[in-house]
């Protein structure tokens, strides 16, 4: 994995202060314990069509090169957690968080929680990621990205979550969940039934009132025709939980920029958190070996030298602006929701205690014990 320039630890953004790290860690631990089955937890979730550049966006945010086929055939959600750490402690840790279905089976739950892979950060590249991705799919009992024969597959999707934790000096503390991409035209690899399952999975995340929706828009396609935004409107009618992210601005035909620019300025689909524009690596650039750092350089050059993108506020342009914004947004969102999360957990604890007392009345004396 290519190293990015280190971020100033003394910066005024305060993204890595102790309180923030502790709060994010608490929510992360609650998710690992399965609390999210009963109590909604604050989170950022990336949603978009398979061809929208979703994996490339995540690549820019995390510095992690995703397997080429991952966006086309992902059959489970992936949580990516970034943490600041000294260079000598930089590592990648990959585990599986069992979903509600798996937790019902004690043997399966134990099997999944036993999955763990650790590598030094410098050793975790695209090939290692692809290998582990396939191992995780096998562990969950679903097809991997390169599976070609799906006729005899019993389980096509999983509600388990692949968790990827990346730590190192170049990371800001951030956590995002990636879900399978939407698609429209069924094939022998992706059926109409698969389409319905994916849509239901995504709707489950989007309708959660504690989810911030990171909705990806392909600049080449009309906003009205992009399913992810009709779903976002249904789940978040006021646009208070949605962040719009426009990809593939560099692939627009000459003359088509004006309409996209209006969207980017929040003049068409008005969102409380507004819109961002990014430029990801193209397939050609990936094949040519353009690095993640090279991606960042080309993005900066594109938006700073090509009208009309030069009209946009700089804090709405590029992956670094987006990453900084999301770091603040997640922290503020968790801080705002945390008291209600605690109240929900306390209520759940009391309800569970009452149910246990009904099943087995508490013993009051030593003789009764």
CSV table of C-alpha atoms in Angstrom, one decimal:
chain,number,residue,atom,x,y,z
A,1,UNK,CA,0.0,0.0,0.0
A,2,UNK,CA,1.4,3.4,-1.0
A,3,UNK,CA,2.1,5.8,1.8
A,4,UNK,CA,0.5,9.1,1.9
A,5,UNK,CA,1.9,12.3,3.4
A,6,UNK,CA,1.6,12.3,7.2
A,7,UNK,CA,-1.1,14.6,8.6
A,8,UNK,CA,-0.1,17.2,11.1
A,9,UNK,CA,-1.0,15.9,14.6
A,10,UNK,CA,-1.1,19.4,16.0
A,11,UNK,CA,-3.7,20.7,13.5
A,12,UNK,CA,-6.6,22.8,14.6
A,13,UNK,CA,-9.2,20.3,13.4
A,14,UNK,CA,-8.9,18.2,16.5
A,15,UNK,CA,-9.8,15.0,14.7
A,16,UNK,CA,-7.6,12.8,16.9
A,17,UNK,CA,-8.0,14.2,20.4
A,18,UNK,CA,-8.4,11.6,23.2
A,19,UNK,CA,-12.1,12.2,23.8
A,20,UNK,CA,-12.9,11.7,20.1
A,21,UNK,CA,-10.9,8.5,19.9
A,22,UNK,CA,-12.5,7.1,23.0
A,23,UNK,CA,-16.0,7.9,21.8
A,24,UNK,CA,-15.5,6.3,18.4
A,25,UNK,CA,-13.9,3.3,20.2
A,26,UNK,CA,-17.0,2.8,22.4
A,27,UNK,CA,-19.4,2.7,19.4
A,28,UNK,CA,-17.0,0.4,17.6
A,29,UNK,CA,-16.9,-2.0,20.6
A,30,UNK,CA,-20.7,-2.0,21.0
A,31,UNK,CA,-21.0,-3.0,17.3
A,32,UNK,CA,-18.6,-5.9,17.9
A,33,UNK,CA,-20.7,-7.1,20.8
A,34,UNK,CA,-23.8,-7.2,18.6
A,35,UNK,CA,-25.6,-4.4,20.4
A,36,UNK,CA,-26.7,-3.0,17.0
A,37,UNK,CA,-29.1,-5.9,16.6
A,38,UNK,CA,-31.3,-4.3,19.3
A,39,UNK,CA,-30.0,-0.7,19.6
A,40,UNK,CA,-29.3,1.5,16.6
A,41,UNK,CA,-25.7,2.8,16.5
A,42,UNK,CA,-24.5,6.0,14.7
A,43,UNK,CA,-22.6,5.2,11.5
A,44,UNK,CA,-21.6,6.4,8.1
A,45,UNK,CA,-22.8,4.1,5.2
A,46,UNK,CA,-21.6,4.4,1.6
A,47,UNK,CA,-24.3,3.5,-1.0
A,48,UNK,CA,-24.4,3.6,-4.7
A,49,UNK,CA,-24.7,1.7,-8.0
A,50,UNK,CA,-22.1,-0.8,-8.9
A,51,UNK,CA,-20.8,1.4,-11.7
A,52,UNK,CA,-20.8,4.6,-9.7
A,53,UNK,CA,-17.2,4.5,-8.5
A,54,UNK,CA,-18.0,3.5,-5.0
A,55,UNK,CA,-15.0,1.2,-4.5
A,56,UNK,CA,-12.7,3.9,-6.0
A,57,UNK,CA,-14.1,6.4,-3.6
A,58,UNK,CA,-13.4,4.1,-0.6
A,59,UNK,CA,-9.9,3.6,-2.0
A,60,UNK,CA,-9.3,7.3,-2.0
A,61,UNK,CA,-10.7,7.7,1.6
A,62,UNK,CA,-8.8,4.8,3.1
A,63,UNK,CA,-5.7,4.4,0.9
A,64,UNK,CA,-6.6,0.7,0.5
A,65,UNK,CA,-6.6,-0.7,-3.0
A,66,UNK,CA,-9.8,-2.8,-3.4
A,67,UNK,CA,-9.9,-6.0,-5.5
A,68,UNK,CA,-11.0,-5.2,-9.0
A,69,UNK,CA,-14.1,-7.4,-8.8
A,70,UNK,CA,-15.1,-6.4,-5.2
A,71,UNK,CA,-17.7,-3.8,-6.2
A,72,UNK,CA,-19.3,-6.1,-8.7
A,73,UNK,CA,-19.8,-9.2,-6.6
A,74,UNK,CA,-19.7,-8.2,-2.9
A,75,UNK,CA,-22.2,-10.3,-0.9
A,76,UNK,CA,-21.8,-8.8,2.5
A,77,UNK,CA,-21.2,-5.4,4.2
A,78,UNK,CA,-17.7,-4.2,4.9
A,79,UNK,CA,-16.7,-1.9,7.8
A,80,UNK,CA,-13.5,0.0,7.4
A,81,UNK,CA,-12.0,1.6,10.5
A,82,UNK,CA,-9.0,3.9,10.3
A,83,UNK,CA,-6.9,4.7,13.4
A,84,UNK,CA,-3.9,7.0,13.9
A,85,UNK,CA,-0.9,5.1,15.3
A,86,UNK,CA,2.9,5.3,15.3
A,87,UNK,CA,4.6,3.9,12.2
A,88,UNK,CA,6.0,0.9,14.1
A,89,UNK,CA,2.5,0.0,15.2
A,90,UNK,CA,0.9,0.3,11.8
A,91,UNK,CA,-1.0,-2.8,10.9
A,92,UNK,CA,-4.1,-4.3,9.1
A,93,UNK,CA,-6.4,-6.4,11.2
A,94,UNK,CA,-9.3,-8.2,9.5
A,95,UNK,CA,-12.1,-9.9,11.4
A,96,UNK,CA,-15.8,-10.9,10.9
A,97,UNK,CA,-18.6,-9.5,13.0
A,98,UNK,CA,-21.4,-12.2,13.0
A,99,UNK,CA,-24.8,-10.9,11.9
A,100,UNK,CA,-28.2,-11.6,13.5
A,101,UNK,CA,-28.6,-14.9,11.6
A,102,UNK,CA,-25.2,-16.3,12.5
A,103,UNK,CA,-25.5,-15.3,16.2
A,104,UNK,CA,-28.5,-17.7,16.4
A,105,UNK,CA,-26.1,-20.7,15.7
A,106,UNK,CA,-23.5,-21.0,18.5
A,107,UNK,CA,-21.1,-23.1,16.4
A,108,UNK,CA,-21.3,-20.8,13.4
A,109,UNK,CA,-21.0,-17.7,15.7
A,110,UNK,CA,-17.8,-19.2,17.2
A,111,UNK,CA,-16.5,-20.1,13.8
A,112,UNK,CA,-16.9,-16.5,12.5
A,113,UNK,CA,-15.5,-14.8,15.6
A,114,UNK,CA,-12.5,-17.0,15.3
A,115,UNK,CA,-11.6,-15.5,11.9
A,116,UNK,CA,-8.7,-13.0,12.2
A,117,UNK,CA,-5.9,-12.0,9.9
A,118,UNK,CA,-3.1,-9.6,10.9
A,119,UNK,CA,-0.5,-8.0,8.7
A,120,UNK,CA,2.0,-5.2,9.0
A,121,UNK,CA,0.5,-2.2,7.2
A,122,UNK,CA,3.3,-2.2,4.6
A,123,UNK,CA,2.5,-5.8,3.7
A,124,UNK,CA,-1.3,-5.3,3.2
A,125,UNK,CA,-1.6,-4.6,-0.5
A,126,UNK,CA,-4.3,-5.3,-3.2
A,127,UNK,CA,-3.3,-9.0,-3.6
A,128,UNK,CA,-3.3,-9.6,0.2
A,129,UNK,CA,-6.7,-7.9,0.5
A,130,UNK,CA,-8.1,-10.0,-2.4
A,131,UNK,CA,-6.9,-13.2,-0.8
A,132,UNK,CA,-8.3,-12.4,2.6
A,133,UNK,CA,-11.5,-11.1,1.0
A,134,UNK,CA,-12.0,-14.5,-0.5
A,135,UNK,CA,-11.1,-16.3,2.7
A,136,UNK,CA,-13.7,-14.3,4.6
A,137,UNK,CA,-16.4,-15.1,2.0
A,138,UNK,CA,-15.6,-18.8,2.3
A,139,UNK,CA,-15.8,-18.5,6.1
A,140,UNK,CA,-19.2,-16.8,5.8
A,141,UNK,CA,-20.3,-19.5,3.4
A,142,UNK,CA,-21.0,-17.1,0.4
A,143,UNK,CA,-19.4,-16.9,-3.0
A,144,UNK,CA,-16.2,-14.8,-3.4
A,145,UNK,CA,-15.7,-12.1,-6.0
A,146,UNK,CA,-14.3,-14.5,-8.6
A,147,UNK,CA,-16.9,-17.3,-8.2
A,148,UNK,CA,-18.2,-18.1,-11.6
A,149,UNK,CA,-20.7,-21.0,-10.9
A,150,UNK,CA,-23.5,-19.9,-8.7
A,151,UNK,CA,-26.1,-22.5,-9.7
A,152,UNK,CA,-25.4,-24.8,-6.7
A,153,UNK,CA,-24.7,-22.1,-4.2
A,154,UNK,CA,-27.1,-22.3,-1.2
A,155,UNK,CA,-26.2,-19.0,0.5
A,156,UNK,CA,-25.8,-16.1,-1.9
A,157,UNK,CA,-25.6,-13.2,0.7
A,158,UNK,CA,-24.6,-12.8,4.3
A,159,UNK,CA,-25.7,-10.3,7.0
A,160,UNK,CA,-22.2,-10.8,8.6
A,161,UNK,CA,-19.8,-7.8,8.4
A,162,UNK,CA,-16.2,-8.0,7.3
A,163,UNK,CA,-14.3,-5.6,9.5
A,164,UNK,CA,-11.0,-4.1,8.2
A,165,UNK,CA,-9.0,-2.1,10.8
A,166,UNK,CA,-6.1,0.0,9.4
A,167,UNK,CA,-3.7,1.8,11.8
A,168,UNK,CA,-0.7,3.9,11.0
A,169,UNK,CA,0.7,7.5,11.1
A,170,UNK,CA,-1.1,8.6,7.9
A,171,UNK,CA,-4.6,7.8,9.0
A,172,UNK,CA,-7.3,10.0,10.5
A,173,UNK,CA,-9.7,8.3,12.8
A,174,UNK,CA,-12.7,7.3,10.7
A,175,UNK,CA,-15.2,4.5,10.3
A,176,UNK,CA,-17.4,3.8,7.3
A,177,UNK,CA,-19.6,0.9,6.2
A,178,UNK,CA,-19.7,-0.2,2.6
A,179,UNK,CA,-22.7,-2.2,1.4
A,180,UNK,CA,-23.1,-4.1,-1.9
A,181,UNK,CA,-23.8,-1.9,-4.9
A,182,UNK,CA,-27.2,-1.6,-6.6
A,183,UNK,CA,-27.6,-3.0,-10.1
A,184,UNK,CA,-30.4,-2.9,-12.6
A,185,UNK,CA,-29.8,-5.6,-15.2
A,186,UNK,CA,-29.8,-9.2,-13.9
A,187,UNK,CA,-27.2,-11.7,-15.3
A,188,UNK,CA,-26.3,-15.3,-14.6
A,189,UNK,CA,-24.0,-14.0,-11.8
A,190,UNK,CA,-26.5,-11.5,-10.4
A,191,UNK,CA,-30.1,-12.5,-10.5
A,192,UNK,CA,-33.3,-10.6,-10.0
A,193,UNK,CA,-33.5,-12.2,-6.6
A,194,UNK,CA,-30.1,-10.9,-5.8
A,195,UNK,CA,-31.2,-7.4,-6.8
A,196,UNK,CA,-34.1,-7.6,-4.4
A,197,UNK,CA,-31.9,-8.9,-1.5
A,198,UNK,CA,-29.3,-6.1,-2.0
A,199,UNK,CA,-32.0,-3.4,-2.2
A,200,UNK,CA,-33.6,-4.7,1.1
A,201,UNK,CA,-30.2,-4.8,2.8
A,202,UNK,CA,-29.4,-1.2,1.7
A,203,UNK,CA,-32.9,0.0,2.7
A,204,UNK,CA,-32.3,-1.5,6.2
A,205,UNK,CA,-29.2,0.7,6.6
A,206,UNK,CA,-30.7,3.8,5.0
A,207,UNK,CA,-33.9,3.9,7.1
A,208,UNK,CA,-32.0,3.6,10.3
A,209,UNK,CA,-32.3,7.1,11.8
A,210,UNK,CA,-28.8,7.0,13.2
A,211,UNK,CA,-27.2,6.3,9.8
A,212,UNK,CA,-25.6,9.1,7.8
A,213,UNK,CA,-26.1,8.2,4.1
A,214,UNK,CA,-23.1,8.8,1.8
A,215,UNK,CA,-24.9,8.7,-1.5
A,216,UNK,CA,-22.7,8.3,-4.6
A,217,UNK,CA,-23.8,10.0,-7.9
A,218,UNK,CA,-22.2,9.2,-11.2
A,219,UNK,CA,-21.8,12.6,-12.9
A,220,UNK,CA,-22.5,11.0,-16.3
A,221,UNK,CA,-26.0,9.9,-15.4
A,222,UNK,CA,-29.0,12.0,-14.8
A,223,UNK,CA,-29.7,12.5,-11.1
A,224,UNK,CA,-33.4,11.6,-11.6
A,225,UNK,CA,-32.4,8.2,-13.0
A,226,UNK,CA,-30.1,7.1,-10.1
A,227,UNK,CA,-31.9,4.7,-7.8
A,228,UNK,CA,-29.8,5.4,-4.8
A,229,UNK,CA,-31.1,9.0,-4.5
A,230,UNK,CA,-34.8,7.9,-4.8
A,231,UNK,CA,-34.1,5.5,-2.0
A,232,UNK,CA,-32.3,8.2,0.0
A,233,UNK,CA,-35.3,10.6,-0.4
A,234,UNK,CA,-37.7,7.9,0.8
A,235,UNK,CA,-35.5,7.1,3.9
A,236,UNK,CA,-34.5,10.8,4.5
A,237,UNK,CA,-37.1,13.1,3.0
A,238,UNK,CA,-35.7,16.2,4.6
A,239,UNK,CA,-32.2,15.4,3.4
A,240,UNK,CA,-30.8,15.8,7.0
A,241,UNK,CA,-28.9,12.5,7.0
A,242,UNK,CA,-27.6,12.5,3.4
A,243,UNK,CA,-24.2,13.6,2.0
A,244,UNK,CA,-24.1,13.7,-1.8
A,245,UNK,CA,-20.8,12.7,-3.4
A,246,UNK,CA,-20.3,13.2,-7.2
A,247,UNK,CA,-17.8,10.9,-9.0
A,248,UNK,CA,-16.5,10.8,-12.6
A,249,UNK,CA,-16.6,14.5,-13.1
A,250,UNK,CA,-13.6,14.1,-15.5
A,251,UNK,CA,-15.6,11.7,-17.7
A,252,UNK,CA,-18.4,14.2,-18.6
A,253,UNK,CA,-18.9,15.2,-22.2
A,254,UNK,CA,-18.1,18.9,-22.9
A,255,UNK,CA,-21.2,21.0,-22.2
A,256,UNK,CA,-22.6,18.7,-19.6
A,257,UNK,CA,-20.8,20.2,-16.7
A,258,UNK,CA,-23.3,23.0,-16.0
A,259,UNK,CA,-26.1,20.7,-14.7
A,260,UNK,CA,-23.7,18.8,-12.5
A,261,UNK,CA,-22.2,22.0,-11.2
A,262,UNK,CA,-25.7,23.1,-10.0
A,263,UNK,CA,-26.1,19.9,-8.2
A,264,UNK,CA,-22.7,20.2,-6.6
A,265,UNK,CA,-23.7,23.7,-5.4
A,266,UNK,CA,-26.7,22.2,-3.6
A,267,UNK,CA,-29.1,24.1,-5.9
A,268,UNK,CA,-31.0,21.0,-7.2
A,269,UNK,CA,-31.2,18.2,-4.6
A,270,UNK,CA,-30.8,20.2,-1.4
A,271,UNK,CA,-29.1,18.4,1.3
A,272,UNK,CA,-28.3,19.6,4.8
A,273,UNK,CA,-24.7,18.4,4.6
A,274,UNK,CA,-24.4,19.4,0.9
A,275,UNK,CA,-22.4,17.8,-1.9
A,276,UNK,CA,-18.7,17.0,-2.7
A,277,UNK,CA,-17.0,16.3,-6.0
A,278,UNK,CA,-14.1,13.8,-6.4
A,279,UNK,CA,-12.0,12.4,-9.1
A,280,UNK,CA,-11.0,8.8,-8.7
A,281,UNK,CA,-8.6,6.6,-10.6
A,282,UNK,CA,-9.9,5.3,-14.0
A,283,UNK,CA,-9.6,1.7,-15.0
A,284,UNK,CA,-6.9,2.8,-17.5
A,285,UNK,CA,-5.0,4.6,-14.7
A,286,UNK,CA,-5.2,1.6,-12.5
A,287,UNK,CA,-3.8,-0.7,-15.3
A,288,UNK,CA,-1.1,1.9,-15.9
A,289,UNK,CA,0.0,1.6,-12.2
A,290,UNK,CA,-1.1,5.1,-11.1
A,291,UNK,CA,-0.7,5.0,-7.3
A,292,UNK,CA,-3.1,6.3,-4.6
A,293,UNK,CA,-0.8,9.3,-4.1
A,294,UNK,CA,-0.8,9.8,-7.9
A,295,UNK,CA,-4.6,9.7,-7.7
A,296,UNK,CA,-4.6,12.5,-5.2
A,297,UNK,CA,-2.2,14.6,-7.3
A,298,UNK,CA,-4.3,14.2,-10.5
A,299,UNK,CA,-7.4,15.1,-8.5
A,300,UNK,CA,-6.0,18.3,-7.2
A,301,UNK,CA,-4.7,19.3,-10.6
A,302,UNK,CA,-8.1,18.5,-12.3
A,303,UNK,CA,-10.2,20.6,-10.0
A,304,UNK,CA,-7.8,23.5,-9.7
A,305,UNK,CA,-7.2,23.9,-13.5
A,306,UNK,CA,-10.4,22.9,-15.2
A,307,UNK,CA,-13.4,25.3,-15.3
A,308,UNK,CA,-16.2,25.2,-14.2
A,309,UNK,CA,-14.9,23.1,-11.3
A,310,UNK,CA,-12.7,26.0,-10.2
A,311,UNK,CA,-16.0,27.8,-9.2
A,312,UNK,CA,-16.7,25.5,-6.3
A,313,UNK,CA,-15.6,26.2,-2.8
A,314,UNK,CA,-12.4,24.3,-2.1
A,315,UNK,CA,-13.8,22.7,1.1
A,316,UNK,CA,-16.2,20.8,-1.2
A,317,UNK,CA,-13.6,19.6,-3.7
A,318,UNK,CA,-11.5,16.5,-3.5
A,319,UNK,CA,-11.0,13.5,-1.3
A,320,UNK,CA,-9.0,15.3,1.4
A,321,UNK,CA,-11.8,17.8,1.9
A,322,UNK,CA,-14.3,15.0,2.0
A,323,UNK,CA,-12.3,12.9,4.5
A,324,UNK,CA,-11.9,15.9,6.9
A,325,UNK,CA,-15.6,16.7,6.7
A,326,UNK,CA,-16.6,13.0,7.3
A,327,UNK,CA,-14.3,12.8,10.3
A,328,UNK,CA,-16.0,15.8,11.9
A,329,UNK,CA,-19.4,14.7,10.9
A,330,UNK,CA,-19.1,11.2,12.4
A,331,UNK,CA,-17.7,12.6,15.7
A,332,UNK,CA,-20.5,15.2,15.9
A,333,UNK,CA,-23.1,12.6,15.0
A,334,UNK,CA,-21.9,10.1,17.6
A,335,UNK,CA,-21.6,12.9,20.3
A,336,UNK,CA,-25.2,14.0,19.5
A,337,UNK,CA,-26.7,10.5,19.5
A,338,UNK,CA,-24.7,9.1,22.4
A,339,UNK,CA,-27.0,10.0,25.3
A,340,UNK,CA,-29.9,8.4,23.4
A,341,UNK,CA,-27.8,5.3,22.6
A,342,UNK,CA,-27.0,4.9,26.4
A,343,UNK,CA,-30.7,5.4,27.2
A,344,UNK,CA,-31.7,2.7,24.7
A,345,UNK,CA,-29.1,0.3,26.1
A,346,UNK,CA,-30.3,0.9,29.7
A,347,UNK,CA,-33.9,0.4,28.7
A,348,UNK,CA,-32.9,-2.9,26.9
A,349,UNK,CA,-31.0,-4.0,30.0
A,350,UNK,CA,-34.0,-3.4,32.3
A,351,UNK,CA,-36.3,-5.2,29.9
A,352,UNK,CA,-34.0,-8.2,29.7
A,353,UNK,CA,-33.6,-8.2,33.5
A,354,UNK,CA,-37.4,-8.3,33.9
A,355,UNK,CA,-37.7,-11.2,31.4
A,356,UNK,CA,-35.0,-13.1,33.3
A,357,UNK,CA,-36.8,-12.5,36.6
A,358,UNK,CA,-40.1,-13.9,35.1
A,359,UNK,CA,-38.2,-17.0,33.9
A,360,UNK,CA,-36.3,-17.4,37.1
A,361,UNK,CA,-37.3,-15.3,40.2
A,362,UNK,CA,-34.2,-13.9,41.9
A,363,UNK,CA,-33.1,-15.7,45.1
A,364,UNK,CA,-33.1,-13.3,48.1
A,365,UNK,CA,-31.5,-15.4,50.8
A,366,UNK,CA,-28.5,-17.7,51.2
A,367,UNK,CA,-30.8,-20.6,51.8
A,368,UNK,CA,-32.5,-20.0,48.4
A,369,UNK,CA,-29.2,-19.8,46.6
